[in-house]
Coordinates of C-alpha atoms and ligand atoms in Angstrom, one line a residue:
M1 CA 27.0 -3.8 3.9
P2 CA 25.6 -0.2 3.4
V3 CA 26.6 2.2 6.2
Y4 CA 23.7 4.0 7.8
K5 CA 24.1 7.7 8.0
F6 CA 21.7 10.6 8.5
H7 CA 20.2 11.7 5.2
G8 CA 17.5 14.1 6.5
P9 CA 17.4 17.6 5.2
K10 CA 20.0 20.0 6.5
R11 CA 19.2 23.3 7.9
T12 CA 20.2 25.8 5.3
Q13 CA 20.8 28.4 8.0
K14 CA 21.2 28.2 11.7
S15 CA 17.8 29.4 12.4
I16 CA 15.2 30.5 9.9
P17 CA 12.3 32.3 11.5
L18 CA 9.0 30.5 11.0
S19 CA 7.9 32.8 8.3
R20 CA 6.8 30.7 5.3
A21 CA 3.6 29.2 4.2
E22 CA 3.3 26.2 1.9
L23 CA 0.0 25.0 0.4
H24 CA 1.2 22.4 -2.0
I25 CA 3.4 19.6 -0.7
H26 CA 2.8 15.9 -0.8
L27 CA 3.5 14.0 2.4
T28 CA 4.7 10.8 0.6
G29 CA 6.8 13.0 -1.6
S30 CA 8.6 14.5 1.4
V31 CA 9.7 11.3 3.3
R32 CA 13.3 11.0 4.5
L33 CA 15.1 8.5 2.4
S34 CA 17.0 7.4 5.5
T35 CA 13.6 6.4 6.9
V36 CA 12.6 4.5 3.7
W37 CA 15.9 2.8 3.7
E38 CA 15.8 1.8 7.4
L39 CA 12.2 0.4 7.1
S40 CA 13.0 -1.4 3.8
R41 CA 15.9 -3.2 5.5
Q42 CA 13.9 -4.1 8.6
K43 CA 11.1 -5.5 6.4
N44 CA 13.4 -7.2 3.9
I45 CA 11.9 -5.1 1.1
S46 CA 14.3 -5.0 -1.9
L47 CA 16.2 -1.8 -2.5
P48 CA 17.7 -0.6 -5.8
G49 CA 21.3 -1.2 -6.9
N50 CA 23.6 -2.3 -4.2
G51 CA 21.1 -1.6 -1.5
S52 CA 22.8 1.6 -0.2
I53 CA 21.1 4.9 0.6
A54 CA 23.1 6.4 -2.2
A55 CA 21.6 3.9 -4.7
L56 CA 18.1 4.7 -3.4
E57 CA 18.8 8.4 -3.7
K58 CA 20.0 7.9 -7.3
V59 CA 16.7 6.3 -8.2
V60 CA 14.4 8.7 -6.4
H61 CA 16.2 12.1 -6.8
M62 CA 15.7 13.8 -10.1
S63 CA 17.9 16.6 -11.5
E64 CA 17.1 16.5 -15.2
P65 CA 13.7 17.3 -16.7
S66 CA 11.6 14.2 -17.6
T67 CA 7.9 13.4 -17.6
L68 CA 5.5 13.2 -14.7
A69 CA 5.7 9.4 -14.9
G70 CA 9.5 9.6 -14.7
F71 CA 9.2 12.0 -11.8
L72 CA 7.1 9.5 -9.9
S73 CA 9.1 6.4 -10.7
G74 CA 11.0 6.4 -7.5
F75 CA 7.8 5.9 -5.5
R76 CA 7.9 2.2 -6.3
Y77 CA 10.7 2.0 -3.7
T78 CA 9.5 4.5 -1.2
S79 CA 5.8 3.5 -0.9
P80 CA 6.1 -0.3 -0.1
P81 CA 8.0 0.1 3.2
L82 CA 5.3 2.5 4.4
A83 CA 2.2 0.6 3.2
G84 CA -0.1 -0.6 5.9
D85 CA 2.3 0.5 8.7
I86 CA 0.6 3.0 11.1
V87 CA 3.7 3.3 13.2
A88 CA 5.8 4.2 10.2
M89 CA 3.2 6.7 9.0
E90 CA 3.0 8.4 12.4
R91 CA 6.8 8.7 12.3
V92 CA 6.9 10.0 8.8
A93 CA 4.3 12.7 9.7
H94 CA 6.3 13.7 12.8
E95 CA 9.6 13.8 10.8
F96 CA 7.8 15.9 8.2
C97 CA 7.0 18.5 10.9
E98 CA 10.6 18.6 12.0
D99 CA 11.9 19.0 8.4
I100 CA 9.4 21.7 7.5
S101 CA 10.1 23.6 10.7
S102 CA 13.8 23.5 10.0
H103 CA 13.0 25.3 6.7
G104 CA 11.1 28.1 8.4
V105 CA 7.6 27.0 7.5
L106 CA 5.0 28.5 9.8
Y107 CA 2.0 27.0 8.2
V108 CA 1.6 24.1 5.8
E109 CA -1.2 22.1 4.1
A110 CA 0.2 18.7 3.4
R111 CA -1.6 16.4 1.1
F112 CA -1.8 12.6 0.5
C113 CA -4.1 9.8 -0.4
P114 CA -4.5 7.4 2.6
H115 CA -5.8 4.6 0.3
L116 CA -2.5 4.4 -1.5
L117 CA -0.9 3.4 1.8
V118 CA -3.3 0.6 2.5
K119 CA -1.6 -2.7 1.9
P120 CA -2.9 -4.0 -1.5
E121 CA -3.3 -7.6 -0.3
G122 CA -5.4 -6.4 2.7
G123 CA -6.2 -9.0 5.3
E124 CA -8.6 -8.7 8.2
D125 CA -6.4 -6.9 10.7
S126 CA -4.5 -4.8 8.2
A127 CA -4.7 -1.0 8.5
T128 CA -7.5 0.8 6.8
A129 CA -7.5 4.2 5.2
D130 CA -9.0 5.5 8.4
D131 CA -6.2 4.0 10.5
I132 CA -3.5 5.4 8.1
L133 CA -5.1 8.9 8.3
E134 CA -5.4 8.8 12.1
A135 CA -1.7 7.8 12.3
V136 CA -0.7 10.7 10.1
L137 CA -2.9 13.1 12.1
R138 CA -1.3 11.9 15.3
G139 CA 2.2 12.5 13.9
F140 CA 1.2 15.9 12.7
D141 CA -0.3 16.8 16.1
K142 CA 2.8 15.6 18.0
G143 CA 5.1 17.2 15.4
S144 CA 3.3 20.6 15.6
A145 CA 3.6 20.6 19.3
D146 CA 7.3 19.6 19.2
F147 CA 8.5 21.9 16.4
G148 CA 6.1 24.9 16.5
V149 CA 4.6 24.5 13.0
T150 CA 0.9 24.5 12.1
V151 CA 0.0 21.6 9.9
R152 CA -3.3 20.9 8.2
T153 CA -4.1 18.0 5.8
L154 CA -5.6 17.7 2.4
L155 CA -6.8 14.3 1.1
C156 CA -6.2 13.4 -2.6
C157 CA -8.4 11.7 -5.1
I158 CA -6.2 10.2 -7.8
R159 CA -6.9 10.3 -11.5
G160 CA -7.6 6.8 -12.8
L161 CA -8.4 5.4 -9.4
P162 CA -12.1 6.1 -9.1
Q163 CA -12.7 3.5 -6.4
F164 CA -11.2 5.9 -3.8
D165 CA -13.0 9.2 -4.8
K166 CA -16.2 8.8 -2.7
D167 CA -14.3 7.6 0.3
I168 CA -11.9 10.6 0.2
V169 CA -14.9 12.8 0.8
R170 CA -16.2 10.6 3.6
L171 CA -12.8 10.8 5.3
A172 CA -12.4 14.5 4.8
D173 CA -15.8 15.0 6.4
K174 CA -15.2 12.6 9.3
Y175 CA -11.8 14.1 10.2
R176 CA -12.6 17.8 9.4
D177 CA -12.3 18.8 13.1
K178 CA -9.1 16.8 13.5
G179 CA -6.9 18.7 11.0
V180 CA -8.3 17.8 7.6
V181 CA -9.2 21.0 5.8
G182 CA -10.1 19.9 2.2
I183 CA -9.7 17.7 -0.8
D184 CA -7.5 17.6 -3.9
V185 CA -7.3 15.6 -7.1
A186 CA -3.8 14.5 -8.3
G187 CA -2.4 12.2 -11.0
D188 CA -1.1 12.2 -14.5
E189 CA -2.7 14.7 -16.9
G190 CA -0.4 13.7 -19.7
H191 CA -3.0 12.0 -21.8
L192 CA -5.4 15.0 -21.8
E193 CA -5.9 17.3 -24.7
E194 CA -7.7 20.6 -25.4
G195 CA -11.2 19.9 -26.7
M196 CA -11.8 16.8 -24.7
A197 CA -15.3 16.9 -23.2
A198 CA -14.5 15.4 -19.7
L199 CA -11.1 16.2 -18.3
F200 CA -11.9 14.8 -14.9
D201 CA -13.3 11.4 -14.0
Q202 CA -17.0 11.3 -13.4
T203 CA -16.4 9.9 -9.9
V204 CA -14.1 13.0 -9.2
I205 CA -16.9 15.3 -10.4
E206 CA -19.3 13.6 -8.1
A207 CA -16.9 13.6 -5.1
Y208 CA -16.3 17.4 -5.5
D209 CA -20.0 17.9 -5.8
E210 CA -20.6 16.1 -2.5
A211 CA -17.6 17.9 -0.9
R212 CA -19.2 21.2 -1.9
K213 CA -22.5 20.2 -0.3
L214 CA -20.7 19.3 2.9
G215 CA -18.9 22.6 2.9
L216 CA -15.4 21.1 2.4
K217 CA -12.8 23.2 0.7
R218 CA -11.3 22.0 -2.7
T219 CA -8.1 22.4 -4.6
A220 CA -7.2 20.5 -7.8
H221 CA -4.1 19.7 -9.8
A222 CA -4.9 21.2 -13.2
G223 CA -3.0 22.7 -16.1
E224 CA 0.4 21.5 -14.9
V225 CA 0.8 19.1 -17.9
G226 CA -2.8 19.1 -19.0
P227 CA -4.3 21.9 -21.2
A228 CA -5.8 25.2 -20.1
S229 CA -9.3 23.7 -20.2
C230 CA -8.3 21.5 -17.2
V231 CA -8.0 24.8 -15.2
E232 CA -11.4 25.9 -16.6
Q233 CA -13.1 22.7 -15.7
A234 CA -11.5 22.6 -12.2
L235 CA -13.0 26.1 -11.6
T236 CA -16.4 25.5 -13.1
T237 CA -17.2 21.8 -12.9
L238 CA -15.3 21.0 -9.7
Q239 CA -15.7 24.5 -8.3
A240 CA -12.2 24.4 -6.9
H241 CA -11.1 27.2 -4.6
R242 CA -7.5 26.9 -5.7
I243 CA -5.5 25.4 -8.6
G244 CA -2.5 23.2 -8.1
H245 CA 0.2 24.5 -10.6
G246 CA -2.1 25.9 -13.4
Y247 CA 0.7 27.1 -15.7
R248 CA -1.0 26.2 -18.9
V249 CA -3.8 28.6 -18.1
L250 CA -1.4 31.0 -19.9
E251 CA -2.4 29.4 -23.2
N252 CA -5.9 30.8 -22.9
N253 CA -5.7 34.5 -22.4
Q254 CA -9.4 35.0 -21.8
L255 CA -9.4 32.4 -19.0
Y256 CA -6.2 33.8 -17.6
E257 CA -7.6 37.3 -17.5
K258 CA -10.6 36.0 -15.7
C259 CA -8.4 34.1 -13.1
L260 CA -6.5 37.4 -12.5
K261 CA -9.8 39.3 -12.0
D262 CA -11.3 36.6 -9.7
K263 CA -8.0 36.3 -7.8
V264 CA -7.8 32.5 -8.4
H265 CA -5.0 31.1 -6.3
F266 CA -2.3 29.2 -8.1
E267 CA -0.1 26.9 -6.0
T268 CA 3.1 27.1 -8.0
C269 CA 5.9 24.6 -7.6
P270 CA 8.9 26.0 -9.5
T271 CA 11.4 23.1 -9.4
S272 CA 9.0 20.2 -9.8
S273 CA 7.3 21.8 -12.8
I274 CA 10.6 21.9 -14.6
L275 CA 11.4 18.3 -13.7
T276 CA 8.0 17.0 -14.8
G277 CA 8.4 18.7 -18.1
A278 CA 5.5 21.1 -17.4
Q279 CA 7.7 24.0 -18.1
P280 CA 10.3 23.6 -20.8
T281 CA 13.7 24.8 -19.7
D282 CA 14.6 26.2 -23.1
I283 CA 12.0 28.9 -22.3
F284 CA 13.8 30.5 -19.3
Y285 CA 10.7 32.6 -18.5
H286 CA 8.8 30.5 -16.1
A287 CA 5.0 30.8 -15.6
V288 CA 5.7 31.7 -12.0
V289 CA 7.4 34.9 -13.1
K290 CA 4.5 35.9 -15.4
F291 CA 2.0 35.2 -12.7
A292 CA 4.0 37.2 -10.2
E293 CA 4.5 40.2 -12.5
D294 CA 0.8 40.2 -13.5
G295 CA -0.1 40.4 -9.8
A296 CA -1.7 36.9 -9.8
N297 CA -2.6 35.3 -6.5
L298 CA 0.1 32.7 -6.1
S299 CA 2.1 30.8 -3.5
I300 CA 5.5 29.2 -3.9
N301 CA 5.7 25.6 -2.9
S302 CA 8.1 22.6 -3.0
D303 CA 5.7 19.9 -4.0
D304 CA 7.9 16.7 -3.6
P305 CA 11.2 17.5 -1.8
M306 CA 12.1 13.8 -1.6
V307 CA 12.2 13.8 -5.4
T308 CA 13.4 17.3 -6.2
G309 CA 15.9 17.5 -3.4
T310 CA 14.7 21.1 -2.8
W311 CA 12.8 22.5 0.1
I312 CA 11.2 25.9 0.2
E313 CA 14.4 27.8 0.6
Q314 CA 15.8 26.4 -2.7
E315 CA 12.5 27.2 -4.4
Y316 CA 12.9 30.8 -3.3
E317 CA 16.5 30.8 -4.5
L318 CA 15.3 29.6 -7.9
V319 CA 12.7 32.3 -8.3
R320 CA 15.2 34.9 -7.1
S321 CA 17.5 33.8 -9.9
W322 CA 14.7 34.5 -12.3
G323 CA 14.5 38.1 -10.9
L324 CA 11.7 37.8 -8.4
N325 CA 12.8 39.8 -5.3
E326 CA 11.7 39.6 -1.6
T327 CA 8.6 41.6 -2.2
Y328 CA 7.2 38.9 -4.4
I329 CA 8.2 36.2 -2.0
T330 CA 6.6 38.0 1.0
R331 CA 3.5 38.6 -1.1
A332 CA 3.4 34.9 -1.9
N333 CA 3.5 34.0 1.7
F334 CA 0.6 36.4 2.6
N335 CA -1.3 35.1 -0.4
A336 CA -0.8 31.5 0.8
I337 CA -2.3 32.2 4.2
R338 CA -5.2 34.3 2.8
S339 CA -6.0 31.4 0.3
S340 CA -5.4 28.7 2.9
F341 CA -8.3 26.5 4.0
L342 CA -8.1 27.6 7.6
P343 CA -11.3 28.9 9.2
D344 CA -11.4 32.8 9.2
D345 CA -10.5 33.2 12.8
E346 CA -7.4 31.0 12.5
K347 CA -6.4 32.6 9.2
K348 CA -6.5 36.0 11.0
E349 CA -4.3 34.7 13.7
M350 CA -1.9 33.2 11.2
L351 CA -1.7 36.5 9.2
K352 CA -1.0 38.3 12.5
K353 CA 2.0 35.9 13.1
L354 CA 3.2 36.4 9.6
R355 CA 3.0 40.2 10.0
E356 CA 4.9 40.0 13.3
V357 CA 7.7 37.9 12.0
N358 CA 8.1 40.2 9.0
H359 CA 8.0 43.2 11.3
I360 CA 5.0 44.7 9.5
H361 CA 3.2 46.8 12.0
D362 CA 0.1 48.9 11.6
D363 CA 1.1 51.5 14.2
Y364 CA 3.5 53.6 12.2
Ligands
ZN1 ZN1 1.4 18.1 -6.6

């Protein structure tokens, strides 16, 4: 019989001031494995190996570079115990706030696709995408109040699942005053190549068009594994305000120069981009370093802590080991708030908090 023990993230220091901002983190990629394990056992959902948390960790955690598909393989164990369960989703969202707060995050935009958490078999009284989203927003509200963080939500379209795209925009519009601040498109770019005419599904293009008309903010995973033209199409066809990852923009110098000039925001995720194979480890020089040294508008993010085993502090440690000092890290935090999807007055307030915690004063 496996012995239950707490496997939540540990505080890396006794008290980290709330001083960080994260724009790219997946809620379902940040779930505590202890919660997954507990729910799986309650619901008689099969667990890998001998059924222990250690065996679950072994399947979900990644420490060696693989592919995006390999990176996501652990989700087959972590998603079923959450599917259709609004109590579980409220709990997961609340725990997320606690975890993020313990890592000193002042402001976070967490993203997920509610439709992927609807029970596939359905049923009349089963939870809808609206119910799932409401549960998450309740968890975030309660967690924000309990742990002092500010959390906003992004809703994800998923490549290859066009049936959700239109509804993502409906939900983003319906819940825009309740914490949802924009949309995203996620999913595997591995099959995409330079020169392909359409690098985003037609339904995604239509969804982004509708979102633009409704005044909803837009980010898009692009150029992580897919080619530089994914970044180009995200900026032109989707008119995205920000780019998730975007490293392969470096393969098109003209486009990269334009991104620098236009201050396009890159949501970089150092560890996960190594583990998904987006950045080969034999080239020690990571795109994040190049972006930072070129003065690009970037943030540093943890993407999927449940898989990488890293929270924001470990991401900072990694970029420090590449030679980026505190100046770059502080800049990244200010960039994140400036490029966040908060309304201007709230952004101003958040920038003020960030200045205060960094002891940056205008009066001397
Ligand atoms: Zn991502």
